[in-house]
Each structure stands twice: as structure tokens, then as C-alpha cells.
Tab-separated table of C-alpha atoms in Angstrom:
chain	number	residue	atom	x	y	z
Z	1	MET	CA	65.584	-92.381	-15.635
Z	2	ARG	CA	66.615	-93.192	-12.075
Z	3	LEU	CA	65.390	-96.786	-12.608
Z	4	ALA	CA	67.566	-97.115	-15.718
Z	5	PHE	CA	70.669	-96.015	-13.787
Z	6	THR	CA	69.830	-98.442	-10.976
Z	7	LEU	CA	69.454	-101.332	-13.448
Z	8	ILE	CA	72.745	-100.458	-15.136
Z	9	ALA	CA	74.519	-100.272	-11.758
Z	10	LEU	CA	73.080	-103.640	-10.694
Z	11	THR	CA	74.099	-105.222	-14.000
Z	12	LEU	CA	77.648	-103.900	-13.660
Z	13	ALA	CA	77.887	-105.072	-10.043
Z	14	THR	CA	76.647	-108.548	-10.975
Z	15	SER	CA	79.104	-108.728	-13.878
Z	16	ALA	CA	81.968	-107.664	-11.631
Z	17	GLN	CA	81.091	-110.323	-9.056
Z	18	ALA	CA	80.758	-113.065	-11.678
Z	19	ALA	CA	83.987	-112.200	-13.491
Z	20	PRO	CA	86.432	-114.038	-11.149
Z	21	ALA	CA	84.392	-117.280	-11.356
Z	22	ASP	CA	84.293	-116.892	-15.133
Z	23	ASP	CA	88.065	-116.303	-15.098
Z	24	VAL	CA	88.564	-119.609	-13.264
Z	25	ALA	CA	86.210	-121.440	-15.647
Z	26	ALA	CA	88.258	-120.083	-18.566
Z	27	LEU	CA	91.308	-122.011	-17.280
Z	28	THR	CA	89.849	-125.409	-18.199
Z	29	TRP	CA	92.751	-125.863	-20.652
Z	30	MET	CA	95.056	-126.431	-17.627
Z	31	ALA	CA	93.073	-129.460	-16.421
Z	32	GLY	CA	94.778	-132.835	-16.603
Z	33	SER	CA	97.806	-134.737	-15.376
Z	34	TRP	CA	101.132	-133.532	-16.689
Z	35	ILE	CA	104.718	-134.838	-16.432
Z	36	VAL	CA	108.226	-133.728	-17.363
Z	37	GLU	CA	111.632	-135.331	-16.816
Z	38	LYS	CA	114.620	-133.003	-16.867
Z	39	ASP	CA	118.150	-133.878	-15.751
Z	40	GLY	CA	116.952	-136.983	-13.877
Z	41	VAL	CA	114.268	-135.051	-11.996
Z	42	ILE	CA	110.649	-136.086	-12.562
Z	43	THR	CA	107.994	-133.449	-11.972
Z	44	ARG	CA	104.273	-134.170	-12.156
Z	45	GLU	CA	101.444	-131.698	-11.884
Z	46	THR	CA	97.723	-132.430	-11.864
Z	47	TRP	CA	94.846	-129.967	-12.146
Z	48	LEU	CA	91.195	-130.877	-11.684
Z	49	PRO	CA	88.745	-129.162	-14.060
Z	50	PRO	CA	87.157	-125.973	-12.732
Z	51	VAL	CA	83.924	-126.426	-10.778
Z	52	GLY	CA	82.054	-123.694	-8.921
Z	53	GLY	CA	84.775	-121.093	-9.410
Z	54	ALA	CA	87.625	-123.281	-8.130
Z	55	MET	CA	90.353	-125.618	-9.394
Z	56	ALA	CA	92.484	-127.911	-7.224
Z	57	GLY	CA	96.020	-128.879	-8.145
Z	58	ALA	CA	98.962	-130.846	-6.816
Z	59	GLY	CA	102.584	-131.108	-7.847
Z	60	GLN	CA	105.231	-133.670	-6.990
Z	61	THR	CA	108.950	-133.547	-7.779
Z	62	ASN	CA	111.173	-136.603	-7.405
Z	63	ALA	CA	114.959	-136.664	-7.666
Z	64	ALA	CA	117.164	-139.657	-6.882
Z	65	GLY	CA	118.376	-139.638	-3.285
Z	66	ARG	CA	116.076	-136.801	-2.201
Z	67	PRO	CA	112.702	-136.825	-0.469
Z	68	ALA	CA	109.737	-136.097	-2.731
Z	69	ARG	CA	108.740	-132.436	-2.820
Z	70	ILE	CA	104.960	-132.069	-2.784
Z	71	GLU	CA	103.021	-128.852	-3.287
Z	72	HIS	CA	99.286	-128.267	-3.254
Z	73	MET	CA	97.689	-125.487	-5.265
Z	74	LYS	CA	94.298	-123.988	-5.897
Z	75	ILE	CA	92.816	-121.397	-8.185
Z	76	THR	CA	89.757	-119.687	-6.755
Z	77	ALA	CA	87.440	-116.825	-7.584
Z	78	GLU	CA	88.340	-113.996	-5.202
Z	79	PRO	CA	87.239	-110.339	-5.139
Z	80	ALA	CA	90.646	-109.314	-6.580
Z	81	GLY	CA	90.193	-111.799	-9.442
Z	82	ALA	CA	91.083	-115.412	-10.107
Z	83	THR	CA	93.786	-116.277	-7.564
Z	84	PHE	CA	96.408	-119.031	-7.725
Z	85	THR	CA	97.459	-120.019	-4.187
Z	86	ALA	CA	100.484	-122.240	-3.557
Z	87	PHE	CA	100.682	-124.337	-0.385
Z	88	VAL	CA	104.334	-125.273	0.125
Z	89	PRO	CA	105.130	-127.276	3.284
Z	90	GLY	CA	106.701	-125.101	5.974
Z	91	GLN	CA	105.592	-121.838	4.347
Z	92	PRO	CA	102.430	-119.748	4.595
Z	93	PRO	CA	99.993	-120.009	1.657
Z	94	THR	CA	101.074	-117.662	-1.127
Z	95	PRO	CA	98.426	-116.029	-3.362
Z	96	PHE	CA	99.066	-114.797	-6.919
Z	97	VAL	CA	96.312	-112.840	-8.722
Z	98	LEU	CA	95.531	-113.379	-12.419
Z	99	ARG	CA	96.812	-110.290	-14.225
Z	100	SER	CA	96.452	-111.365	-17.848
Z	101	GLY	CA	95.285	-114.208	-20.005
Z	102	GLY	CA	92.786	-116.892	-19.200
Z	103	ALA	CA	90.730	-118.357	-22.024
Z	104	ASN	CA	93.440	-117.698	-24.616
Z	105	GLY	CA	95.668	-120.529	-23.375
Z	106	GLU	CA	97.882	-118.376	-21.172
Z	107	ALA	CA	97.521	-117.245	-17.565
Z	108	VAL	CA	99.887	-114.869	-15.776
Z	109	PHE	CA	99.483	-114.715	-11.986
Z	110	GLU	CA	101.395	-112.098	-9.984
Z	111	ASN	CA	102.351	-111.306	-6.404
Z	112	PRO	CA	104.940	-108.492	-6.456
Z	113	ALA	CA	105.337	-108.681	-2.647
Z	114	HIS	CA	106.486	-112.338	-2.638
Z	115	ASP	CA	110.218	-113.063	-2.299
Z	116	PHE	CA	110.383	-115.518	-5.231
Z	117	PRO	CA	108.697	-116.032	-7.548
Z	118	GLN	CA	106.704	-112.896	-8.225
Z	119	ARG	CA	105.005	-114.394	-11.298
Z	120	VAL	CA	103.568	-117.833	-12.042
Z	121	ILE	CA	102.794	-118.365	-15.718
Z	122	TYR	CA	100.933	-121.226	-17.392
Z	123	ARG	CA	100.633	-121.528	-21.165
Z	124	ARG	CA	99.440	-124.175	-23.592
Z	125	CYS	CA	102.289	-125.083	-25.918
Z	126	GLY	CA	100.470	-127.109	-28.559
Z	127	GLU	CA	99.440	-130.308	-26.757
Z	128	ASP	CA	101.816	-129.581	-23.858
Z	129	LEU	CA	101.429	-127.402	-20.766
Z	130	CYS	CA	104.259	-124.946	-20.188
Z	131	ALA	CA	104.815	-123.477	-16.744
Z	132	ARG	CA	107.250	-120.812	-15.643
Z	133	VAL	CA	108.042	-119.022	-12.408
Z	134	GLU	CA	109.968	-115.778	-12.574
Z	135	GLY	CA	110.936	-112.709	-10.665
Z	136	THR	CA	113.860	-111.322	-8.733
Z	137	LEU	CA	115.970	-113.492	-6.449
Z	138	ARG	CA	118.764	-111.921	-4.384
Z	139	GLY	CA	118.532	-108.784	-6.517
Z	140	ARG	CA	118.848	-110.585	-9.858
Z	141	PRO	CA	116.318	-111.742	-12.448
Z	142	ALA	CA	115.591	-115.459	-12.044
Z	143	SER	CA	113.263	-118.008	-13.595
Z	144	GLU	CA	112.558	-121.698	-13.960
Z	145	SER	CA	110.512	-123.342	-16.709
Z	146	TRP	CA	108.858	-126.702	-17.308
Z	147	ARG	CA	107.296	-128.145	-20.459
Z	148	TYR	CA	104.872	-130.827	-19.316
Z	149	GLN	CA	103.466	-133.552	-21.521
Z	150	ARG	CA	100.036	-134.946	-20.800
Z	151	LEU	CA	100.321	-138.089	-18.671
Z	152	ARG	CA	98.438	-140.896	-20.379
């Protein structure tokens, strides 16, 4: 009987450790190069397919008369779960933990302690990739959304 409990405990521990890597692998639907043009601003985002519990991403925003804004991102398997980390120049890396979604074509990452955004959301919108950041900014609800088309 003691052996059975030990085997069950080991199985549960192994499943718990594997879950974040599986959560990252489930985000394969985000992989690709994506682009949107809105009000003269071009935003591109590229995600490499998941390998070994990690995805690498980069975003670039270009607006006439302004320097390009470049952001690096990664999604990694962490003990807390799949974690989206944004690397914005001049700021410390900001982690957001996957709270819902994954293989179903939607992923909601959260960091309630961050100033803005507190949530980063990716969703497949048919053939497109929709992204949204949301939260509270200066005491008021705020958000920004993008509907990317696959770059061909």
C-alpha cells in the first residue's frame, strides 16, 4: 500500500513538473511572423515555434518620424507555469504567468503587480493573431489591441 502511494505521489510530481513545458508547447498556434498597420503605424511581431519548453519572440513598431520601438519576448516553462516575459529597453524584464488558455487558441498571461499592463492576451482570430494588453493605468481601465495578419 505504501508503494502505491509513493508511485502516485511520484506520478503527480512528474506531471506537475512537465505541465509548464506542455503549456508552452500548446502555444504553437502563436508561431509565425505577423503584421498590422493602424493609423500609419506598422507593428510586426514574430514568434519562433516552441522548442524545449521555450518560445522566442520579437516585436517592432515603426511610425513616421519616430525611432523604431523594438521589444524582445520569451515564453518559458517556469515553476509557476508558462511565463511570458517582455524585455523593453530601459525597463527591467517583466514576467506574466499563463492564467488561462493555451491549446484552445487563447492565452491570458497576468502580472497584477505590474504598472501597465497587468494582462497580455493572445488569441487566434481565424487566420489572424489578435493581441491585447489591458489593465489599470492612472486609476482607470485601459487597453490596446492589435489584429495581426500573417506576414507572407
